[in-house]
Amino acid sequence: MNKLSDQVNDQDKTSNSKKSEVLKNALARLNDQASDQAAQIIESKLNDKTLAILNVLEEPKKRVEILEHIGLRKHSDNREKYLDPLVKLGWIEMTIPQKPTHRDQKYKRTIQGEILYKLVFGKK
Protein backbone atom coordinates (compact mmCIF):
# COMPACT_ATOMS: atom_id res chain seq x y z
CA MET A 1 0.00 0.00 0.00
CA ASN A 2 2.87 2.39 0.81
CA LYS A 3 4.43 1.80 -2.60
CA LEU A 4 1.16 2.69 -4.31
CA SER A 5 0.80 5.79 -2.16
CA ASP A 6 4.40 6.81 -2.90
CA GLN A 7 3.81 6.35 -6.64
CA VAL A 8 0.69 8.50 -6.53
CA ASN A 9 2.57 11.20 -4.59
CA ASP A 10 5.45 11.08 -7.08
CA GLN A 11 3.01 11.41 -9.97
CA ASP A 12 1.32 14.36 -8.25
CA LYS A 13 4.69 16.04 -7.72
CA THR A 14 5.66 15.48 -11.37
CA SER A 15 2.28 16.72 -12.55
CA ASN A 16 2.50 19.78 -10.29
CA SER A 17 6.04 20.43 -11.50
CA LYS A 18 4.90 20.30 -15.14
CA LYS A 19 1.92 22.55 -14.39
CA SER A 20 4.20 24.96 -12.58
CA GLU A 21 6.59 25.05 -15.54
CA VAL A 22 3.74 25.64 -18.01
CA LEU A 23 2.40 28.41 -15.77
CA LYS A 24 5.85 30.03 -15.50
CA ASN A 25 6.25 29.96 -19.29
CA ALA A 26 2.79 31.44 -19.82
CA LEU A 27 3.50 34.21 -17.29
CA ALA A 28 6.83 34.96 -18.96
CA ARG A 29 5.09 35.33 -22.34
CA LEU A 30 2.43 37.57 -20.79
CA ASN A 31 5.11 39.65 -19.09
CA ASP A 32 6.94 40.04 -22.41
CA GLN A 33 3.71 41.07 -24.13
CA ALA A 34 2.83 43.48 -21.31
CA SER A 35 6.34 44.96 -21.41
CA ASP A 36 6.10 45.43 -25.17
CA GLN A 37 2.69 47.10 -24.84
CA ALA A 38 3.90 49.28 -21.97
CA ALA A 39 6.96 50.32 -23.96
CA GLN A 40 4.80 51.27 -26.95
CA ILE A 41 2.44 53.32 -24.78
CA ILE A 42 5.26 55.04 -22.94
CA GLU A 43 7.21 55.72 -26.12
CA SER A 44 4.15 57.24 -27.79
CA LYS A 45 3.68 59.60 -24.83
CA LEU A 46 7.31 60.71 -24.64
CA ASN A 47 8.61 63.33 -27.00
CA ASP A 48 11.74 62.86 -29.09
CA LYS A 49 13.81 65.22 -26.96
CA THR A 50 13.03 63.29 -23.77
CA LEU A 51 14.00 60.04 -25.44
CA ALA A 52 17.20 61.62 -26.77
CA ILE A 53 18.10 62.87 -23.28
CA LEU A 54 17.57 59.45 -21.73
CA ASN A 55 19.58 57.90 -24.55
CA VAL A 56 22.57 60.24 -24.24
CA LEU A 57 22.92 59.75 -20.50
CA GLU A 58 24.91 56.52 -20.63
CA GLU A 59 27.21 58.39 -18.25
CA PRO A 60 26.78 61.72 -16.40
CA LYS A 61 26.88 64.71 -18.74
CA LYS A 62 26.90 68.48 -18.33
CA ARG A 63 23.82 70.46 -19.28
CA VAL A 64 25.52 71.93 -22.34
CA GLU A 65 26.47 68.45 -23.61
CA ILE A 66 22.89 67.22 -23.23
CA LEU A 67 21.32 70.27 -24.86
CA GLU A 68 23.79 70.23 -27.75
CA HIS A 69 23.04 66.54 -28.30
CA ILE A 70 19.33 67.28 -28.73
CA GLY A 71 20.03 70.29 -30.96
CA LEU A 72 19.42 73.10 -28.47
CA ARG A 73 21.49 75.95 -27.10
CA LYS A 74 22.73 76.25 -23.55
CA HIS A 75 19.95 78.46 -22.25
CA SER A 76 18.08 78.41 -18.95
CA ASP A 77 14.74 78.21 -20.82
CA ASN A 78 15.85 74.95 -22.40
CA ARG A 79 16.99 73.58 -19.03
CA GLU A 80 13.63 74.52 -17.53
CA LYS A 81 11.71 73.04 -20.46
CA TYR A 82 13.62 69.77 -20.93
CA LEU A 83 15.82 68.88 -17.96
CA ASP A 84 13.90 70.20 -14.95
CA PRO A 85 10.72 68.20 -15.74
CA LEU A 86 12.76 64.99 -15.99
CA VAL A 87 14.38 65.77 -12.64
CA LYS A 88 10.91 66.37 -11.12
CA LEU A 89 9.68 63.07 -12.58
CA GLY A 90 12.66 61.32 -11.01
CA TRP A 91 14.03 60.05 -14.34
CA ILE A 92 17.28 62.02 -14.16
CA GLU A 93 19.13 63.65 -11.28
CA MET A 94 21.89 66.15 -10.69
CA THR A 95 25.26 64.91 -9.51
CA ILE A 96 25.52 67.93 -7.16
CA PRO A 97 21.87 68.48 -6.16
CA GLN A 98 22.67 70.88 -3.32
CA LYS A 99 24.28 73.28 -5.84
CA PRO A 100 22.15 73.28 -9.03
CA THR A 101 24.26 75.98 -10.74
CA HIS A 102 27.65 74.52 -9.85
CA ARG A 103 30.06 74.72 -12.81
CA ASP A 104 30.75 70.96 -12.59
CA GLN A 105 27.06 70.05 -12.41
CA LYS A 106 26.12 66.99 -14.43
CA TYR A 107 22.96 64.99 -14.96
CA LYS A 108 22.55 61.23 -14.89
CA ARG A 109 19.71 58.72 -15.16
CA THR A 110 18.11 57.58 -11.92
CA ILE A 111 17.08 53.98 -11.29
CA GLN A 112 13.61 54.86 -12.60
CA GLY A 113 15.24 56.50 -15.62
CA GLU A 114 17.28 53.35 -16.22
CA ILE A 115 14.16 51.19 -16.07
CA LEU A 116 12.32 53.49 -18.46
CA TYR A 117 15.34 53.61 -20.79
CA LYS A 118 15.61 49.82 -20.88
CA LEU A 119 11.88 49.46 -21.39
CA VAL A 120 11.73 51.93 -24.27
CA PHE A 121 15.01 51.09 -25.95
CA GLY A 122 14.93 47.36 -25.20
CA LYS A 123 18.38 47.35 -23.68
CA LYS A 124 19.34 44.73 -21.10
Backbone as ProteinMPNN parsed JSONL, in Angstrom:
{"seq_chain_A": "MNKLSDQVNDQDKTSNSKKSEVLKNALARLNDQASDQAAQIIESKLNDKTLAILNVLEEPKKRVEILEHIGLRKHSDNREKYLDPLVKLGWIEMTIPQKPTHRDQKYKRTIQGEILYKLVFGKK", "coords_chain_A": {"N_chain_A": [[0.826, -1.194, 0.0], [1.983, 1.234, 0.763], [3.856, 1.602, -1.277], [2.196, 2.08, -3.481], [0.947, 4.416, -2.651], [3.197, 6.087, -2.495], [3.896, 6.135, -5.198], [1.695, 7.458, -6.308], [1.96, 9.932, -5.02], [4.431, 10.725, -6.088], [3.717, 10.956, -8.775], [1.869, 13.04, -8.567], [3.584, 15.092, -7.734], [5.257, 15.299, -9.974], [3.365, 15.992, -11.907], [2.46, 18.414, -10.809], [4.825, 19.812, -10.967], [5.181, 19.98, -13.744], [2.888, 21.452, -14.403], [3.469, 23.778, -13.031], [5.73, 24.627, -14.423], [4.626, 25.087, -16.988], [2.874, 27.143, -16.303], [4.715, 29.094, -15.454], [6.042, 29.593, -17.889], [3.916, 30.593, -19.408], [3.308, 32.903, -17.946], [5.694, 34.294, -18.305], [5.592, 34.805, -21.063], [3.318, 36.439, -21.102], [4.263, 38.546, -19.527], [6.297, 39.502, -21.21], [4.732, 40.349, -23.38], [3.178, 42.289, -22.089], [5.2, 44.045, -21.307], [6.122, 44.862, -23.825], [3.815, 46.161, -24.776], [3.554, 48.148, -22.822], [5.914, 49.554, -23.261], [5.431, 50.548, -25.844], [3.249, 52.24, -25.357], [4.354, 54.044, -23.508], [6.473, 55.09, -25.031], [5.052, 56.354, -27.063], [3.954, 58.444, -25.682], [6.086, 59.947, -24.845], [8.188, 62.648, -25.783], [10.422, 63.258, -28.569], [12.734, 64.611, -27.749], [12.928, 64.06, -25.011], [13.362, 61.301, -25.098], [15.803, 61.331, -26.436], [17.402, 62.589, -24.541], [17.367, 60.728, -22.419], [18.638, 58.683, -23.758], [21.221, 59.694, -24.307], [22.389, 59.829, -21.862], [24.239, 57.782, -20.965], [26.358, 57.965, -19.357], [27.152, 60.336, -16.745], [26.489, 63.691, -17.76], [27.229, 67.097, -18.654], [25.022, 69.937, -18.623], [25.198, 71.498, -20.973], [26.284, 69.657, -22.787], [24.222, 67.803, -23.0], [22.091, 69.378, -23.986], [23.19, 70.278, -26.411], [23.389, 67.844, -27.716], [20.715, 67.26, -28.233], [20.151, 69.204, -29.996], [19.83, 71.854, -29.101], [20.427, 75.121, -27.684], [22.628, 76.198, -25.009], [20.774, 77.331, -22.691], [18.855, 78.837, -20.122], [16.089, 78.619, -20.377], [15.778, 76.336, -21.943], [16.844, 74.399, -20.238], [14.927, 74.543, -18.197], [12.691, 73.745, -19.627], [13.29, 71.156, -20.635], [15.128, 69.61, -19.027], [14.594, 70.09, -16.24], [11.853, 69.139, -15.864], [12.278, 66.359, -16.167], [13.911, 65.839, -14.027], [12.128, 66.434, -11.958], [10.266, 64.401, -12.403], [11.771, 62.305, -11.614], [13.403, 60.853, -13.289], [15.879, 61.629, -14.186], [18.793, 62.905, -12.486], [20.642, 65.392, -10.652], [24.176, 65.535, -10.283], [25.287, 67.043, -8.309], [23.218, 67.915, -6.317], [22.704, 69.755, -4.255], [23.786, 72.097, -5.127], [22.631, 73.466, -7.653], [23.544, 75.183, -9.739], [26.213, 74.781, -9.966], [29.456, 74.813, -11.47], [30.494, 72.371, -12.273], [28.337, 70.767, -12.495], [26.446, 67.936, -13.361], [24.227, 65.719, -15.1], [22.461, 62.661, -14.615], [20.983, 59.438, -15.33], [18.392, 58.209, -13.211], [17.501, 55.383, -11.133], [14.847, 54.826, -11.825], [14.836, 56.135, -14.266], [16.665, 54.543, -15.631], [15.247, 52.137, -15.76], [13.047, 52.934, -17.32], [14.425, 53.706, -19.64], [15.535, 51.22, -20.449], [13.197, 49.831, -20.892], [11.968, 51.276, -22.984], [13.989, 51.41, -24.964], [14.728, 48.818, -25.152], [17.019, 47.712, -24.072], [19.269, 45.595, -22.287]], "CA_chain_A": [[0.0, 0.0, 0.0], [2.873, 2.386, 0.814], [4.433, 1.795, -2.603], [1.165, 2.688, -4.308], [0.801, 5.789, -2.16], [4.404, 6.811, -2.905], [3.813, 6.346, -6.642], [0.689, 8.499, -6.534], [2.57, 11.196, -4.591], [5.45, 11.076, -7.077], [3.012, 11.407, -9.972], [1.317, 14.36, -8.252], [4.694, 16.038, -7.723], [5.662, 15.477, -11.369], [2.28, 16.717, -12.554], [2.505, 19.783, -10.29], [6.038, 20.435, -11.503], [4.897, 20.305, -15.142], [1.916, 22.549, -14.393], [4.198, 24.956, -12.584], [6.591, 25.052, -15.535], [3.74, 25.636, -18.01], [2.398, 28.413, -15.773], [5.848, 30.033, -15.5], [6.251, 29.958, -19.293], [2.788, 31.44, -19.818], [3.499, 34.206, -17.295], [6.831, 34.955, -18.957], [5.093, 35.327, -22.338], [2.434, 37.569, -20.786], [5.112, 39.65, -19.087], [6.938, 40.039, -22.407], [3.712, 41.074, -24.13], [2.833, 43.477, -21.312], [6.34, 44.959, -21.409], [6.1, 45.431, -25.171], [2.695, 47.102, -24.835], [3.896, 49.285, -21.968], [6.961, 50.322, -23.959], [4.801, 51.268, -26.947], [2.44, 53.318, -24.779], [5.262, 55.042, -22.939], [7.209, 55.721, -26.122], [4.147, 57.238, -27.794], [3.678, 59.604, -24.835], [7.311, 60.709, -24.641], [8.611, 63.329, -27.0], [11.736, 62.861, -29.09], [13.814, 65.222, -26.957], [13.026, 63.292, -23.772], [14.004, 60.037, -25.444], [17.203, 61.62, -26.765], [18.101, 62.873, -23.276], [17.567, 59.446, -21.735], [19.582, 57.9, -24.546], [22.574, 60.243, -24.244], [22.917, 59.752, -20.496], [24.912, 56.523, -20.625], [27.209, 58.389, -18.246], [26.785, 61.717, -16.4], [26.877, 64.708, -18.737], [26.901, 68.477, -18.334], [23.818, 70.46, -19.276], [25.518, 71.935, -22.335], [26.466, 68.452, -23.613], [22.891, 67.222, -23.228], [21.324, 70.265, -24.856], [23.786, 70.228, -27.754], [23.044, 66.542, -28.303], [19.331, 67.284, -28.726], [20.027, 70.289, -30.958], [19.422, 73.104, -28.472], [21.491, 75.946, -27.102], [22.732, 76.255, -23.548], [19.948, 78.457, -22.25], [18.084, 78.41, -18.953], [14.744, 78.215, -20.818], [15.855, 74.946, -22.396], [16.991, 73.583, -19.029], [13.628, 74.521, -17.531], [11.708, 73.041, -20.459], [13.623, 69.766, -20.932], [15.821, 68.88, -17.961], [13.903, 70.196, -14.949], [10.722, 68.198, -15.744], [12.765, 64.988, -15.995], [14.375, 65.769, -12.636], [10.913, 66.37, -11.122], [9.679, 63.069, -12.581], [12.655, 61.315, -11.013], [14.032, 60.05, -14.338], [17.285, 62.017, -14.158], [19.132, 63.652, -11.283], [21.886, 66.148, -10.691], [25.255, 64.912, -9.512], [25.52, 67.927, -7.164], [21.873, 68.476, -6.157], [22.674, 70.881, -3.321], [24.276, 73.277, -5.845], [22.154, 73.278, -9.033], [24.255, 75.981, -10.735], [27.655, 74.516, -9.855], [30.061, 74.718, -12.808], [30.752, 70.962, -12.594], [27.063, 70.05, -12.405], [26.125, 66.987, -14.428], [22.964, 64.991, -14.959], [22.545, 61.225, -14.894], [19.711, 58.722, -15.159], [18.112, 57.577, -11.922], [17.078, 53.983, -11.291], [13.607, 54.865, -12.604], [15.236, 56.496, -15.623], [17.284, 53.345, -16.224], [14.161, 51.192, -16.067], [12.324, 53.49, -18.462], [15.341, 53.609, -20.788], [15.605, 49.821, -20.877], [11.881, 49.456, -21.391], [11.729, 51.931, -24.272], [15.014, 51.089, -25.953], [14.926, 47.36, -25.196], [18.385, 47.352, -23.677], [19.341, 44.727, -21.103]], "C_chain_A": [[0.87, 1.256, 0.0], [3.493, 2.676, -0.549], [3.446, 2.495, -3.526], [0.971, 4.153, -3.926], [1.99, 6.648, -2.585], [4.373, 7.112, -4.405], [2.824, 7.458, -6.976], [1.263, 9.86, -6.158], [3.627, 11.664, -5.583], [4.808, 11.612, -8.359], [2.427, 12.803, -9.758], [2.417, 15.422, -8.291], [5.151, 16.339, -9.147], [4.626, 16.306, -12.112], [2.283, 18.176, -12.108], [3.715, 20.532, -10.827], [5.818, 20.859, -12.958], [3.917, 21.468, -15.232], [2.6, 23.854, -14.007], [5.069, 25.52, -13.702], [5.759, 25.686, -16.649], [3.247, 27.016, -17.578], [3.504, 29.472, -15.828], [6.091, 30.51, -16.932], [5.147, 30.896, -19.792], [2.932, 32.839, -19.216], [4.643, 34.984, -17.934], [6.389, 35.565, -20.288], [4.184, 36.537, -22.111], [3.238, 38.779, -20.341], [5.806, 40.306, -20.266], [5.948, 40.872, -23.216], [3.34, 42.365, -23.413], [3.959, 44.504, -21.38], [6.37, 45.637, -22.773], [4.992, 46.479, -25.297], [2.997, 48.345, -24.009], [4.932, 50.169, -22.649], [6.351, 51.14, -25.094], [3.983, 52.451, -26.433], [3.34, 54.434, -24.256], [5.973, 55.802, -24.042], [6.322, 56.694, -26.885], [3.849, 58.507, -26.998], [4.908, 60.481, -24.624], [7.693, 61.416, -25.931], [10.037, 62.922, -27.368], [12.882, 63.403, -28.251], [14.014, 64.461, -25.648], [13.736, 61.969, -24.027], [15.485, 60.243, -25.752], [18.014, 61.895, -25.502], [18.373, 61.574, -22.538], [18.631, 58.617, -22.448], [21.019, 58.393, -24.389], [23.203, 60.069, -22.851], [23.422, 58.359, -20.113], [25.842, 56.753, -19.433], [26.827, 59.838, -17.944], [27.336, 62.721, -17.417], [26.467, 66.089, -18.223], [25.685, 68.913, -19.136], [24.097, 70.823, -20.733], [25.683, 70.736, -23.272], [25.112, 67.844, -23.983], [22.115, 68.067, -24.226], [21.883, 70.288, -26.276], [23.415, 68.929, -28.464], [21.63, 66.543, -28.881], [19.062, 68.498, -29.617], [19.571, 71.616, -30.389], [20.622, 73.844, -27.903], [21.455, 75.877, -25.594], [22.007, 77.511, -23.073], [19.08, 77.966, -21.103], [16.662, 77.996, -19.33], [14.731, 76.755, -21.257], [16.043, 73.992, -21.215], [15.642, 73.424, -18.347], [12.605, 73.694, -18.311], [11.99, 71.551, -20.586], [14.253, 68.998, -19.767], [15.062, 68.901, -16.639], [12.695, 69.26, -14.826], [11.173, 66.744, -15.526], [13.327, 64.783, -14.589], [13.166, 65.623, -11.716], [10.223, 65.011, -11.223], [10.523, 61.97, -11.934], [13.352, 60.425, -12.025], [15.515, 60.373, -14.487], [17.525, 62.792, -12.864], [20.446, 64.386, -11.486], [22.935, 65.424, -9.858], [25.623, 65.747, -8.29], [24.19, 68.637, -6.862], [21.802, 69.686, -5.211], [23.163, 72.18, -3.952], [23.899, 73.166, -7.324], [22.931, 74.051, -10.099], [25.768, 75.791, -10.677], [28.242, 74.288, -11.242], [30.363, 73.282, -13.227], [29.486, 70.103, -12.543], [26.879, 69.149, -13.627], [24.785, 66.343, -14.106], [23.206, 63.527, -15.3], [21.163, 60.614, -14.722], [19.603, 58.186, -13.747], [17.78, 56.107, -12.18], [15.795, 53.929, -12.122], [13.903, 55.215, -14.062], [15.87, 55.328, -16.356], [16.216, 52.342, -16.643], [13.394, 51.662, -17.297], [13.158, 53.37, -19.733], [15.381, 52.18, -21.33], [14.281, 49.357, -21.468], [11.645, 50.017, -22.793], [12.719, 51.479, -25.343], [15.339, 49.607, -26.026], [16.314, 46.915, -24.84], [18.337, 46.523, -22.403], [20.429, 45.198, -20.183]], "O_chain_A": [[0.548, 2.234, -0.676], [3.644, 3.834, -0.938], [3.822, 3.4, -4.271], [0.847, 5.019, -4.792], [1.817, 7.799, -2.987], [4.769, 8.195, -4.837], [3.095, 8.3, -7.832], [1.08, 10.834, -6.888], [3.716, 12.853, -5.888], [5.282, 12.582, -8.951], [2.48, 13.647, -10.653], [2.211, 16.517, -8.814], [5.403, 17.494, -9.491], [4.974, 17.219, -12.861], [2.125, 19.076, -12.932], [3.646, 21.728, -11.108], [6.214, 21.953, -13.359], [4.098, 22.371, -16.049], [2.334, 24.903, -14.593], [5.135, 26.733, -13.902], [6.149, 26.718, -17.196], [3.206, 27.947, -18.383], [3.252, 30.616, -16.207], [6.319, 31.698, -17.161], [5.412, 31.864, -20.504], [2.705, 33.839, -19.898], [4.559, 36.203, -18.085], [6.757, 36.695, -20.611], [4.268, 37.532, -22.832], [2.936, 39.907, -20.729], [5.899, 41.532, -20.325], [6.277, 41.964, -23.681], [3.202, 43.413, -24.043], [3.701, 45.702, -21.498], [6.615, 46.84, -22.87], [5.207, 47.554, -25.858], [2.728, 49.465, -24.443], [4.83, 51.395, -22.612], [6.714, 52.301, -25.285], [4.022, 53.536, -27.012], [3.114, 55.613, -24.529], [6.066, 57.028, -23.993], [6.789, 57.751, -27.311], [3.526, 59.54, -27.585], [4.773, 61.649, -24.259], [7.546, 60.87, -27.025], [10.754, 62.319, -26.569], [13.892, 62.724, -28.064], [15.149, 64.244, -25.225], [14.609, 61.568, -23.258], [16.322, 59.425, -25.371], [19.171, 61.487, -25.399], [19.493, 61.342, -22.081], [19.428, 57.931, -21.807], [21.943, 57.581, -24.342], [24.422, 60.158, -22.703], [23.068, 57.831, -19.059], [26.076, 55.859, -18.619], [26.239, 60.506, -18.794], [28.477, 62.618, -17.868], [25.504, 66.233, -17.47], [25.363, 68.342, -20.178], [23.313, 70.489, -21.621], [25.264, 70.794, -24.428], [24.888, 67.428, -25.12], [21.552, 67.549, -25.19], [21.118, 70.313, -27.24], [23.16, 68.921, -29.668], [21.374, 65.903, -29.901], [17.915, 68.793, -29.953], [18.986, 72.427, -31.107], [21.683, 73.265, -27.673], [20.438, 75.556, -24.979], [22.569, 78.606, -23.061], [18.622, 76.823, -21.105], [16.084, 77.123, -18.684], [13.781, 76.025, -20.973], [15.467, 72.904, -21.194], [15.254, 72.32, -17.965], [11.756, 73.026, -17.721], [11.056, 70.75, -20.639], [13.923, 67.831, -19.558], [14.901, 67.866, -15.992], [12.521, 68.639, -13.778], [10.53, 65.994, -14.792], [13.232, 63.691, -14.028], [13.169, 64.794, -10.805], [9.66, 64.524, -10.243], [10.054, 60.85, -11.732], [13.844, 59.354, -11.67], [16.313, 59.514, -14.864], [16.585, 63.272, -12.23], [21.245, 64.052, -12.361], [22.618, 64.783, -8.857], [26.204, 65.228, -7.338], [24.056, 69.832, -7.125], [20.929, 70.541, -5.363], [22.978, 73.253, -3.377], [24.737, 72.815, -8.155], [22.974, 73.621, -11.251], [26.516, 76.563, -11.277], [27.617, 73.653, -12.091], [30.476, 73.004, -14.421], [29.554, 68.874, -12.548], [27.124, 69.552, -14.764], [24.288, 66.421, -12.983], [24.033, 63.194, -16.149], [20.291, 61.182, -14.065], [20.595, 57.76, -13.156], [17.782, 55.655, -13.325], [15.665, 53.092, -13.014], [13.296, 54.66, -14.978], [15.648, 55.139, -17.552], [16.27, 51.774, -17.734], [13.124, 50.877, -18.205], [12.646, 52.976, -20.781], [15.272, 51.966, -22.537], [14.253, 48.585, -22.426], [11.176, 49.304, -23.68], [12.338, 51.203, -26.481], [16.135, 49.183, -26.864], [16.75, 45.845, -25.264], [17.473, 46.724, -21.549], [20.649, 44.6, -19.13]]}, "name": "protein", "num_of_chains": 1, "seq": "MNKLSDQVNDQDKTSNSKKSEVLKNALARLNDQASDQAAQIIESKLNDKTLAILNVLEEPKKRVEILEHIGLRKHSDNREKYLDPLVKLGWIEMTIPQKPTHRDQKYKRTIQGEILYKLVFGKK"}
